[in-house]
Amino acid sequence: MSSILLKVLMFAAIPPSELCTFEDEMICGFTTESLGKTSWAQSKELDHTFGTDNGYVMTIEHPSQPIWDTHYGGDIARLRSTMYPGSTTPSCFQFWFVIHGEQFCQLEVKRETDERSTSMFKLEALEYSNRNDWRFVQIPYTTDEEHVIVIEASHGSQICAIKVDDVLIQERPCETPRCGGNVTLDEGDNITLTSPNYPDMFFFTDYCLWYIEVSEDSRIRIQFDHVKGDEYRDSLEVGNGNKEFNENTRELRLIGDDPLPGDFMSSGNVVWIRWIAGRRKFDEFRELGWKIHVSHMSEAVCEPPCYNEGICRYSDDFLTFCDCVWPYFEPSCQELPTAALGTLDQLINFEEAGSSTFESSGDSGVGWIRTSGASAIANLQESDFPVNDHTYGSKNGYYMAISSIDVSTNTASSLLYHPDGSSCIQFWYYLTGSNTNELNVYIITEKGTESPSWTRKGDFGNKWLMGRIEIPNNSPYFQVKFEAVLKTCCEGVRVAIDDLIVQSDICSCESGMDACDTGEGCVLWSHTCSGASYCADGKDTLLCGHCGGVVNIPPNQLSNIQSPNYPDYYGDNQECVWHVQTDEGYALVVTILDFDIEGNDYLDFSNNRFVSLHYDLRVNGTSIPTWNSDGRDMWLQFTSDDISGNAQGWNLQVSTISAPNLIERGYLGNFDQTISNCGLVQVTDSSDNLDWVDGNGAADFERTHVYVDHTYGTTSGAYIFPDYMYISSAASYIAKLKTVTLTPSFDKSCLQFWYQMGNIQEFSYEHPNYYRFTSTLNVYIYAYTASNIWTPNLLLTRHGDLGYYWRFAQIPLNTPTSYKIMFEATDLHKTNVALDDVKISDSACLSECGYNITLTPGQTLYLTSPGYPSLYANNDNCLWYISTSSGNNMKIMFQDFSTRPGMDYLDIGLHQDPFDLSTRVMHLSGSQLPRDLWLDSNKIWIDWITYYKNENMSYGWRISVIEQSSN
């Protein structure tokens, strides 16, 4: 879409307090601006001033064809007043307007100063209006800064009609009691507001906006006496505000004959009330409208006062109360729910009655009880309860347990704990009797809880197992709640806990080590399966157990890993995880010797720990693939469902190989060789459903529309693309390609590559939605963290139809750990995505065409188009990310600007996601020098893209970026 900024200057200014009817060709000194194909124009038609066809109004004009442009958005037209002086007294801006259309048809009024733009009014097209429904609006405001008023019309659809007439700017408060205005209430004051003409029928095109204000520490109470309207046409809205209307602050919206709500109490000292009455036919019944009472409420004062950050508030019946911060409670936020706090690093072993102060509850009336093996029911078998406690390993030792023959849910809550920093909860648990029984642990803080922090489900045998939960340092208090869920009827003790301790330290062992079975020490991975004892209790080999563990395989050796009970059935509800490791410089090769599992059971392979269900390969049924790890580590996870079967399981052989593909930084490939020879591998996770393949223009042009490669510029030169020859246009596909593990970069380095993204099908108005099926190219870096997790971060994203030519991209890299780069093409329908000449250089990225920079206080950053002041090149594709070290906002000043109109664009946006077009604040093309720009963010992006044709080139642009105080 061509997007050219036009500006037409007029010569006469509208004086304050003088009505502007737009009958004069000077249009009262207003100027027009157009971003796109829509513009304001003086038009002779049925106006508001005279109510005849001979009057003049300002209306928007736009093309007859609809605007379908998902990349650049709809058209915008602005009507700007002359500059008005600031004043400390209230002012009022009022006008009459018509708005009619479909979605994306919007009218907005803004107040602009040298430093900011403030929205004062915004309304989308009204469904029940027509082209001659004139509506009146008053906008009260106060500012001591020089300012202009901007009336902005925007649309993205063919049907959008907006007209404006009879504009008046007054240097006094809005004084229209019938419909809107400013109201200030002193202590003890109250007023009654009604719909216009109440108790008679209201007018069918009302638009009224009131601002109600009280003193800073007071609040506003609204009582609803009567509300009656049409549910499809009329609405009464109430919102908390700050003297500026904003729909996001709306708290209440009444339509039709909704039941009267309870009294409304504001959260601040300003509220806005908006009334909109939709259009009706003249013979349609109109309702009586509404009546409300608004009163001043002094700041809530509680006696006694609220302590511990509690806040005094009004209740629904307008009585005062203390709103307390957990765990304190009313009346004055000084009381705790238990008599004392729990002691950190103190073992709770339940040996003494009442020593743990656990609060127990249960829906079966049984709940948690303190018991021992000696106290168990006499006729139970030893497999039905813990014979010995965990503390002493004795039948006379005590633990907390659930003993019930009923299906039930039971909870037990601990004392409160008050840590100084991060802490660790460690406990021992017993869970048996049914594959559907559960033990859940919740950590309760002031934020409450919605899901357990730790959970176990199934039959873990007649033994004690250790559980650990790490608590971050983000809450002054927390409480531990154990929940036992018995889902089948059974006798005996099925769930029990013992030896609870809240430690004033983190849980985890050092990197490269795992906890011993008792939790009393840690052991090196290389020792866990050695056959020798490195834990005090001699149980470290259990970490290699039949259902998960840590396996170390020295170079040039091999090991077998099997499903539980192999070659017999492995059992229901299994969840086993193995961490397999070899030495640096080697990788692991998995050969599946035997594989037979049920259809709903699966074995997952991953190069990193299983986080958010990530895996690189999933197999089930009777498939027998082979798989190689990217480096020295891999993880296996085996999961079975709760349906019994007779599959015999699986047997894996894991060996090691030298890993020369752990390559140094450097040139990855121009794809004259195969993808794998270039150090790139296909991703095979659950979201990837296409492969990248080699291709060239001579053989694959019909599939890709990429005629020549970038390396040689010939039809025989190679490039790569997602193999979407046979996909359905009605489906969406994803193709991922990643590098092998790359050595860390301790100096600055740069990822560089060339790409194409062109649409194979031509656009047509008969199929205007076609642009919605354009593809996206994402580039990620996966850094290998100290916790052995490959953590992804998005580096670059490009979206849409960018033409049939090669574009250059570069991304700064600086990571001290091993890493991988992943290219991801998404939403693949009929749009081509191709890559060529991928390289990771040993030097910093070219600074003249995109990079990351942090502004320091007092620094001025100068940016230019590449080659400035000489002519820039075609196919430029530069992206800058800029932030401030101080957290202040930024200001951009334009010294020079000349580009090919409608061909080359400079985009500027807030934050650091150029793919999110809602963050874009400027979309510039042509030769008009833009005004200085104040950006309300300490992070911005600047994107420069030029057209592929090498003709009528220009010299580009020069800008400066400085810090700007956010005050």
mmCIF file of N, CA and C in Angstrom, residues 256-354:
data_model
loop_
_atom_site.group_PDB
_atom_site.id
_atom_site.type_symbol
_atom_site.label_atom_id
_atom_site.label_comp_id
_atom_site.label_asym_id
_atom_site.label_seq_id
_atom_site.Cartn_x
_atom_site.Cartn_y
_atom_site.Cartn_z
ATOM 1 N N GLY A 256 -30.038 -1.744 27.733
ATOM 2 C CA GLY A 256 -31.404 -2.256 27.751
ATOM 3 C C GLY A 256 -32.058 -2.085 29.108
ATOM 4 N N ASP A 257 -32.663 -3.160 29.590
ATOM 5 C CA ASP A 257 -33.319 -3.120 30.896
ATOM 6 C C ASP A 257 -32.566 -4.016 31.877
ATOM 7 N N ASP A 258 -31.229 -3.926 31.870
ATOM 8 C CA ASP A 258 -30.420 -4.656 32.846
ATOM 9 C C ASP A 258 -30.913 -4.348 34.256
ATOM 10 N N PRO A 259 -30.837 -5.333 35.164
ATOM 11 C CA PRO A 259 -31.191 -5.050 36.559
ATOM 12 C C PRO A 259 -30.318 -3.933 37.109
ATOM 13 N N LEU A 260 -30.893 -3.112 37.978
ATOM 14 C CA LEU A 260 -30.126 -2.017 38.572
ATOM 15 C C LEU A 260 -28.981 -2.587 39.387
ATOM 16 N N PRO A 261 -27.756 -2.099 39.182
ATOM 17 C CA PRO A 261 -26.626 -2.598 39.973
ATOM 18 C C PRO A 261 -26.631 -1.984 41.362
ATOM 19 N N GLY A 262 -25.786 -2.536 42.225
ATOM 20 C CA GLY A 262 -25.584 -1.912 43.517
ATOM 21 C C GLY A 262 -24.852 -0.596 43.375
ATOM 22 N N ASP A 263 -24.683 0.089 44.484
ATOM 23 C CA ASP A 263 -24.001 1.377 44.442
ATOM 24 C C ASP A 263 -22.569 1.199 43.942
ATOM 25 N N PHE A 264 -22.091 2.187 43.189
ATOM 26 C CA PHE A 264 -20.727 2.172 42.633
ATOM 27 C C PHE A 264 -19.850 3.107 43.453
ATOM 28 N N MET A 265 -18.671 2.633 43.845
ATOM 29 C CA MET A 265 -17.692 3.459 44.555
ATOM 30 C C MET A 265 -16.450 3.583 43.694
ATOM 31 N N SER A 266 -16.002 4.795 43.441
ATOM 32 C CA SER A 266 -14.820 5.015 42.609
ATOM 33 C C SER A 266 -13.564 4.554 43.330
ATOM 34 N N SER A 267 -12.534 4.218 42.554
ATOM 35 C CA SER A 267 -11.239 3.871 43.136
ATOM 36 C C SER A 267 -10.341 5.085 43.275
ATOM 37 N N GLY A 268 -10.695 6.188 42.617
ATOM 38 C CA GLY A 268 -9.937 7.429 42.713
ATOM 39 C C GLY A 268 -10.875 8.592 42.920
ATOM 40 N N ASN A 269 -10.398 9.798 42.626
ATOM 41 C CA ASN A 269 -11.205 10.986 42.886
ATOM 42 C C ASN A 269 -11.855 11.550 41.621
ATOM 43 N N VAL A 270 -11.818 10.810 40.500
ATOM 44 C CA VAL A 270 -12.445 11.249 39.259
ATOM 45 C C VAL A 270 -13.182 10.059 38.642
ATOM 46 N N VAL A 271 -14.392 10.300 38.172
ATOM 47 C CA VAL A 271 -15.096 9.298 37.378
ATOM 48 C C VAL A 271 -15.614 9.976 36.118
ATOM 49 N N TRP A 272 -15.805 9.168 35.072
ATOM 50 C CA TRP A 272 -16.490 9.661 33.881
ATOM 51 C C TRP A 272 -17.774 8.854 33.684
ATOM 52 N N ILE A 273 -18.774 9.515 33.128
ATOM 53 C CA ILE A 273 -20.066 8.893 32.847
ATOM 54 C C ILE A 273 -20.395 9.193 31.391
ATOM 55 N N ARG A 274 -20.649 8.159 30.600
ATOM 56 C CA ARG A 274 -20.930 8.350 29.184
ATOM 57 C C ARG A 274 -22.296 7.750 28.847
ATOM 58 N N TRP A 275 -23.086 8.510 28.046
ATOM 59 C CA TRP A 275 -24.401 8.069 27.606
ATOM 60 C C TRP A 275 -24.433 8.125 26.084
ATOM 61 N N ILE A 276 -24.758 6.972 25.452
ATOM 62 C CA ILE A 276 -24.888 6.900 24.001
ATOM 63 C C ILE A 276 -26.268 6.347 23.680
ATOM 64 N N ALA A 277 -27.033 7.100 22.893
ATOM 65 C CA ALA A 277 -28.359 6.649 22.453
ATOM 66 C C ALA A 277 -28.304 6.393 20.954
ATOM 67 N N GLY A 278 -28.655 5.188 20.541
ATOM 68 C CA GLY A 278 -28.575 4.815 19.141
ATOM 69 C C GLY A 278 -29.759 5.322 18.330
ATOM 70 N N ARG A 279 -29.612 5.269 17.028
ATOM 71 C CA ARG A 279 -30.634 5.752 16.108
ATOM 72 C C ARG A 279 -31.841 4.818 16.100
ATOM 73 N N ARG A 280 -33.044 5.388 15.910
ATOM 74 C CA ARG A 280 -34.280 4.634 15.764
ATOM 75 C C ARG A 280 -35.079 5.196 14.593
ATOM 76 N N LYS A 281 -35.974 4.370 14.115
ATOM 77 C CA LYS A 281 -36.968 4.909 13.206
ATOM 78 C C LYS A 281 -37.929 5.794 14.002
ATOM 79 N N PHE A 282 -38.521 6.776 13.353
ATOM 80 C CA PHE A 282 -39.337 7.745 14.067
ATOM 81 C C PHE A 282 -40.561 7.120 14.722
ATOM 82 N N ASP A 283 -41.067 5.999 14.168
ATOM 83 C CA ASP A 283 -42.251 5.398 14.735
ATOM 84 C C ASP A 283 -41.931 4.329 15.773
ATOM 85 N N GLU A 284 -40.601 4.165 16.112
ATOM 86 C CA GLU A 284 -40.227 3.177 17.116
ATOM 87 C C GLU A 284 -40.374 3.766 18.515
ATOM 88 N N PHE A 285 -40.714 2.901 19.477
ATOM 89 C CA PHE A 285 -40.848 3.333 20.864
ATOM 90 C C PHE A 285 -39.482 3.678 21.441
ATOM 91 N N ARG A 286 -39.410 4.783 22.176
ATOM 92 C CA ARG A 286 -38.193 5.163 22.869
ATOM 93 C C ARG A 286 -38.413 5.098 24.373
ATOM 94 N N GLU A 287 -37.428 4.561 25.072
ATOM 95 C CA GLU A 287 -37.558 4.368 26.500
ATOM 96 C C GLU A 287 -37.440 5.705 27.246
ATOM 97 N N LEU A 288 -37.726 5.682 28.546
ATOM 98 C CA LEU A 288 -37.716 6.909 29.345
ATOM 99 C C LEU A 288 -36.312 7.374 29.696
ATOM 100 N N GLY A 289 -35.301 6.493 29.669
ATOM 101 C CA GLY A 289 -33.932 6.912 29.977
ATOM 102 C C GLY A 289 -33.497 6.505 31.366
ATOM 103 N N TRP A 290 -32.775 7.377 32.050
ATOM 104 C CA TRP A 290 -32.162 6.976 33.312
ATOM 105 C C TRP A 290 -32.024 8.156 34.268
ATOM 106 N N LYS A 291 -31.827 7.779 35.558
ATOM 107 C CA LYS A 291 -31.650 8.767 36.618
ATOM 108 C C LYS A 291 -30.698 8.188 37.657
ATOM 109 N N ILE A 292 -29.644 8.932 37.984
ATOM 110 C CA ILE A 292 -28.657 8.474 38.967
ATOM 111 C C ILE A 292 -28.349 9.602 39.945
ATOM 112 N N HIS A 293 -27.827 9.241 41.127
ATOM 113 C CA HIS A 293 -27.438 10.212 42.158
ATOM 114 C C HIS A 293 -25.944 10.052 42.418
ATOM 115 N N VAL A 294 -25.236 11.170 42.376
ATOM 116 C CA VAL A 294 -23.783 11.173 42.544
ATOM 117 C C VAL A 294 -23.450 11.988 43.779
ATOM 118 N N SER A 295 -22.645 11.419 44.684
ATOM 119 C CA SER A 295 -22.339 12.107 45.938
ATOM 120 C C SER A 295 -20.872 12.003 46.282
ATOM 121 N N HIS A 296 -20.412 12.990 47.070
ATOM 122 C CA HIS A 296 -19.037 13.075 47.544
ATOM 123 C C HIS A 296 -18.880 12.185 48.774
ATOM 124 N N MET A 297 -17.870 11.318 48.777
ATOM 125 C CA MET A 297 -17.583 10.464 49.934
ATOM 126 C C MET A 297 -16.183 10.795 50.438
ATOM 127 N N SER A 298 -16.087 11.172 51.709
ATOM 128 C CA SER A 298 -14.772 11.460 52.270
ATOM 129 C C SER A 298 -13.922 10.200 52.312
ATOM 130 N N GLU A 299 -12.607 10.380 52.439
ATOM 131 C CA GLU A 299 -11.693 9.242 52.500
ATOM 132 C C GLU A 299 -12.077 8.329 53.652
ATOM 133 N N ALA A 300 -12.032 7.018 53.393
ATOM 134 C CA ALA A 300 -12.367 6.044 54.430
ATOM 135 C C ALA A 300 -11.364 6.111 55.580
ATOM 136 N N VAL A 301 -11.865 6.164 56.803
ATOM 137 C CA VAL A 301 -11.017 6.200 58.003
ATOM 138 C C VAL A 301 -11.468 5.085 58.929
ATOM 139 N N CYS A 302 -10.549 4.182 59.275
ATOM 140 C CA CYS A 302 -10.867 3.038 60.128
ATOM 141 C C CYS A 302 -10.391 3.276 61.551
ATOM 142 N N GLU A 303 -11.196 2.858 62.499
ATOM 143 C CA GLU A 303 -10.844 2.884 63.915
ATOM 144 C C GLU A 303 -11.098 1.511 64.521
ATOM 145 N N PRO A 304 -10.065 0.794 64.996
ATOM 146 C CA PRO A 304 -8.660 1.215 65.015
ATOM 147 C C PRO A 304 -8.067 1.238 63.611
ATOM 148 N N PRO A 305 -6.897 1.874 63.435
ATOM 149 C CA PRO A 305 -6.295 1.978 62.091
ATOM 150 C C PRO A 305 -5.830 0.623 61.572
ATOM 151 N N CYS A 306 -5.525 0.580 60.267
ATOM 152 C CA CYS A 306 -5.068 -0.656 59.613
ATOM 153 C C CYS A 306 -3.548 -0.739 59.677
ATOM 154 N N TYR A 307 -3.019 -1.880 60.110
ATOM 155 C CA TYR A 307 -1.581 -2.092 60.238
ATOM 156 C C TYR A 307 -1.096 -3.051 59.140
ATOM 157 N N ASN A 308 0.248 -3.193 59.068
ATOM 158 C CA ASN A 308 0.884 -4.176 58.174
ATOM 159 C C ASN A 308 0.403 -4.045 56.726
ATOM 160 N N GLU A 309 0.434 -2.795 56.226
ATOM 161 C CA GLU A 309 0.098 -2.458 54.843
ATOM 162 C C GLU A 309 -1.375 -2.675 54.508
ATOM 163 N N GLY A 310 -2.215 -2.838 55.515
ATOM 164 C CA GLY A 310 -3.646 -2.907 55.271
ATOM 165 C C GLY A 310 -4.193 -1.560 54.822
ATOM 166 N N ILE A 311 -5.277 -1.566 54.066
ATOM 167 C CA ILE A 311 -5.868 -0.343 53.514
ATOM 168 C C ILE A 311 -7.311 -0.234 53.989
ATOM 169 N N CYS A 312 -7.672 0.938 54.476
ATOM 170 C CA CYS A 312 -9.047 1.173 54.902
ATOM 171 C C CYS A 312 -9.904 1.438 53.678
ATOM 172 N N ARG A 313 -11.019 0.706 53.527
ATOM 173 C CA ARG A 313 -11.893 0.832 52.371
ATOM 174 C C ARG A 313 -13.350 0.870 52.829
ATOM 175 N N TYR A 314 -14.227 1.217 51.871
ATOM 176 C CA TYR A 314 -15.672 1.120 52.084
ATOM 177 C C TYR A 314 -16.153 -0.246 51.614
ATOM 178 N N SER A 315 -17.060 -0.863 52.358
ATOM 179 C CA SER A 315 -17.686 -2.113 51.944
ATOM 180 C C SER A 315 -18.836 -1.811 50.992
ATOM 181 N N ASP A 316 -19.514 -2.865 50.511
ATOM 182 C CA ASP A 316 -20.641 -2.684 49.592
ATOM 183 C C ASP A 316 -21.769 -1.882 50.231
ATOM 184 N N ASP A 317 -21.906 -1.980 51.552
ATOM 185 C CA ASP A 317 -22.918 -1.182 52.231
ATOM 186 C C ASP A 317 -22.327 0.094 52.817
ATOM 187 N N PHE A 318 -21.102 0.465 52.342
ATOM 188 C CA PHE A 318 -20.448 1.731 52.646
ATOM 189 C C PHE A 318 -20.096 1.888 54.123
ATOM 190 N N LEU A 319 -19.777 0.768 54.756
ATOM 191 C CA LEU A 319 -19.149 0.777 56.062
ATOM 192 C C LEU A 319 -17.648 0.609 55.872
ATOM 193 N N THR A 320 -16.838 1.157 56.753
ATOM 194 C CA THR A 320 -15.386 1.059 56.613
ATOM 195 C C THR A 320 -14.880 -0.267 57.164
ATOM 196 N N PHE A 321 -13.817 -0.775 56.546
ATOM 197 C CA PHE A 321 -13.174 -1.996 57.016
ATOM 198 C C PHE A 321 -11.724 -1.974 56.554
ATOM 199 N N CYS A 322 -10.878 -2.794 57.195
ATOM 200 C CA CYS A 322 -9.472 -2.921 56.827
ATOM 201 C C CYS A 322 -9.322 -4.041 55.800
ATOM 202 N N ASP A 323 -8.813 -3.693 54.633
ATOM 203 C CA ASP A 323 -8.493 -4.677 53.600
ATOM 204 C C ASP A 323 -7.058 -5.128 53.859
ATOM 205 N N CYS A 324 -6.888 -6.331 54.442
ATOM 206 C CA CYS A 324 -5.594 -6.771 54.954
ATOM 207 C C CYS A 324 -4.791 -7.530 53.908
ATOM 208 N N VAL A 325 -3.485 -7.449 54.033
ATOM 209 C CA VAL A 325 -2.561 -8.205 53.200
ATOM 210 C C VAL A 325 -2.309 -9.549 53.877
ATOM 211 N N TRP A 326 -2.467 -10.635 53.092
ATOM 212 C CA TRP A 326 -2.259 -11.970 53.653
ATOM 213 C C TRP A 326 -0.864 -12.060 54.282
ATOM 214 N N PRO A 327 -0.667 -12.694 55.423
ATOM 215 C CA PRO A 327 -1.610 -13.562 56.145
ATOM 216 C C PRO A 327 -2.384 -12.855 57.261
ATOM 217 N N TYR A 328 -2.268 -11.534 57.364
ATOM 218 C CA TYR A 328 -2.977 -10.826 58.434
ATOM 219 C C TYR A 328 -4.470 -10.731 58.112
ATOM 220 N N PHE A 329 -5.284 -10.567 59.152
ATOM 221 C CA PHE A 329 -6.713 -10.502 58.906
ATOM 222 C C PHE A 329 -7.347 -9.474 59.828
ATOM 223 N N GLU A 330 -8.637 -9.220 59.560
ATOM 224 C CA GLU A 330 -9.376 -8.178 60.275
ATOM 225 C C GLU A 330 -9.465 -8.507 61.771
ATOM 226 N N PRO A 331 -9.745 -7.467 62.606
ATOM 227 C CA PRO A 331 -10.237 -6.155 62.192
ATOM 228 C C PRO A 331 -9.151 -5.118 61.864
ATOM 229 N N SER A 332 -7.916 -5.273 62.361
ATOM 230 C CA SER A 332 -6.927 -4.206 62.177
ATOM 231 C C SER A 332 -5.657 -4.689 61.495
ATOM 232 N N CYS A 333 -5.675 -5.875 60.897
ATOM 233 C CA CYS A 333 -4.525 -6.427 60.160
ATOM 234 C C CYS A 333 -3.318 -6.648 61.062
ATOM 235 N N GLN A 334 -3.554 -6.929 62.332
ATOM 236 C CA GLN A 334 -2.459 -7.263 63.254
ATOM 237 C C GLN A 334 -2.454 -8.742 63.605
ATOM 238 N N GLU A 335 -3.550 -9.438 63.325
ATOM 239 C CA GLU A 335 -3.702 -10.814 63.770
ATOM 240 C C GLU A 335 -3.213 -11.789 62.700
ATOM 241 N N LEU A 336 -2.581 -12.874 63.121
ATOM 242 C CA LEU A 336 -2.174 -13.965 62.252
ATOM 243 C C LEU A 336 -3.122 -15.142 62.460
ATOM 244 N N PRO A 337 -3.306 -15.994 61.430
ATOM 245 C CA PRO A 337 -4.256 -17.109 61.573
ATOM 246 C C PRO A 337 -3.778 -18.208 62.492
ATOM 247 N N THR A 338 -2.522 -18.202 62.908
ATOM 248 C CA THR A 338 -2.034 -19.179 63.883
ATOM 249 C C THR A 338 -1.337 -18.433 65.010
ATOM 250 N N ALA A 339 -1.166 -19.100 66.139
ATOM 251 C CA ALA A 339 -0.618 -18.436 67.312
ATOM 252 C C ALA A 339 0.860 -18.109 67.150
ATOM 253 N N ALA A 340 1.588 -18.864 66.306
ATOM 254 C CA ALA A 340 3.027 -18.643 66.206
ATOM 255 C C ALA A 340 3.495 -18.973 64.801
ATOM 256 N N LEU A 341 4.676 -18.471 64.462
ATOM 257 C CA LEU A 341 5.291 -18.784 63.184
ATOM 258 C C LEU A 341 6.092 -20.068 63.287
ATOM 259 N N GLY A 342 6.186 -20.787 62.152
ATOM 260 C CA GLY A 342 7.045 -21.954 62.111
ATOM 261 C C GLY A 342 8.512 -21.551 62.138
ATOM 262 N N THR A 343 9.376 -22.456 62.594
ATOM 263 C CA THR A 343 10.809 -22.178 62.701
ATOM 264 C C THR A 343 11.544 -22.798 61.521
ATOM 265 N N LEU A 344 12.318 -21.974 60.818
ATOM 266 C CA LEU A 344 13.094 -22.480 59.693
ATOM 267 C C LEU A 344 14.142 -23.470 60.182
ATOM 268 N N ASP A 345 14.483 -24.447 59.326
ATOM 269 C CA ASP A 345 15.515 -25.464 59.584
ATOM 270 C C ASP A 345 15.172 -26.335 60.800
ATOM 271 N N GLN A 346 13.922 -26.386 61.186
ATOM 272 C CA GLN A 346 13.505 -27.238 62.294
ATOM 273 C C GLN A 346 12.728 -28.426 61.746
ATOM 274 N N LEU A 347 13.151 -29.634 62.037
ATOM 275 C CA LEU A 347 12.518 -30.848 61.539
ATOM 276 C C LEU A 347 11.194 -31.088 62.257
ATOM 277 N N ILE A 348 10.166 -31.342 61.477
ATOM 278 C CA ILE A 348 8.866 -31.733 62.030
ATOM 279 C C ILE A 348 8.689 -33.216 61.732
ATOM 280 N N ASN A 349 8.842 -34.055 62.761
ATOM 281 C CA ASN A 349 8.797 -35.506 62.556
ATOM 282 C C ASN A 349 7.563 -36.149 63.182
ATOM 283 N N PHE A 350 6.668 -35.334 63.755
ATOM 284 C CA PHE A 350 5.375 -35.803 64.266
ATOM 285 C C PHE A 350 5.507 -36.797 65.417
ATOM 286 N N GLU A 351 6.672 -36.825 66.062
ATOM 287 C CA GLU A 351 6.865 -37.787 67.155
ATOM 288 C C GLU A 351 6.108 -37.390 68.407
ATOM 289 N N GLU A 352 5.940 -36.066 68.639
ATOM 290 C CA GLU A 352 5.220 -35.605 69.820
ATOM 291 C C GLU A 352 3.859 -35.079 69.407
ATOM 292 N N ALA A 353 2.834 -35.491 70.112
ATOM 293 C CA ALA A 353 1.475 -35.070 69.782
ATOM 294 C C ALA A 353 1.349 -33.560 69.931
ATOM 295 N N GLY A 354 0.769 -32.903 68.904
ATOM 296 C CA GLY A 354 0.542 -31.464 68.954
ATOM 297 C C GLY A 354 1.739 -30.619 68.632
#
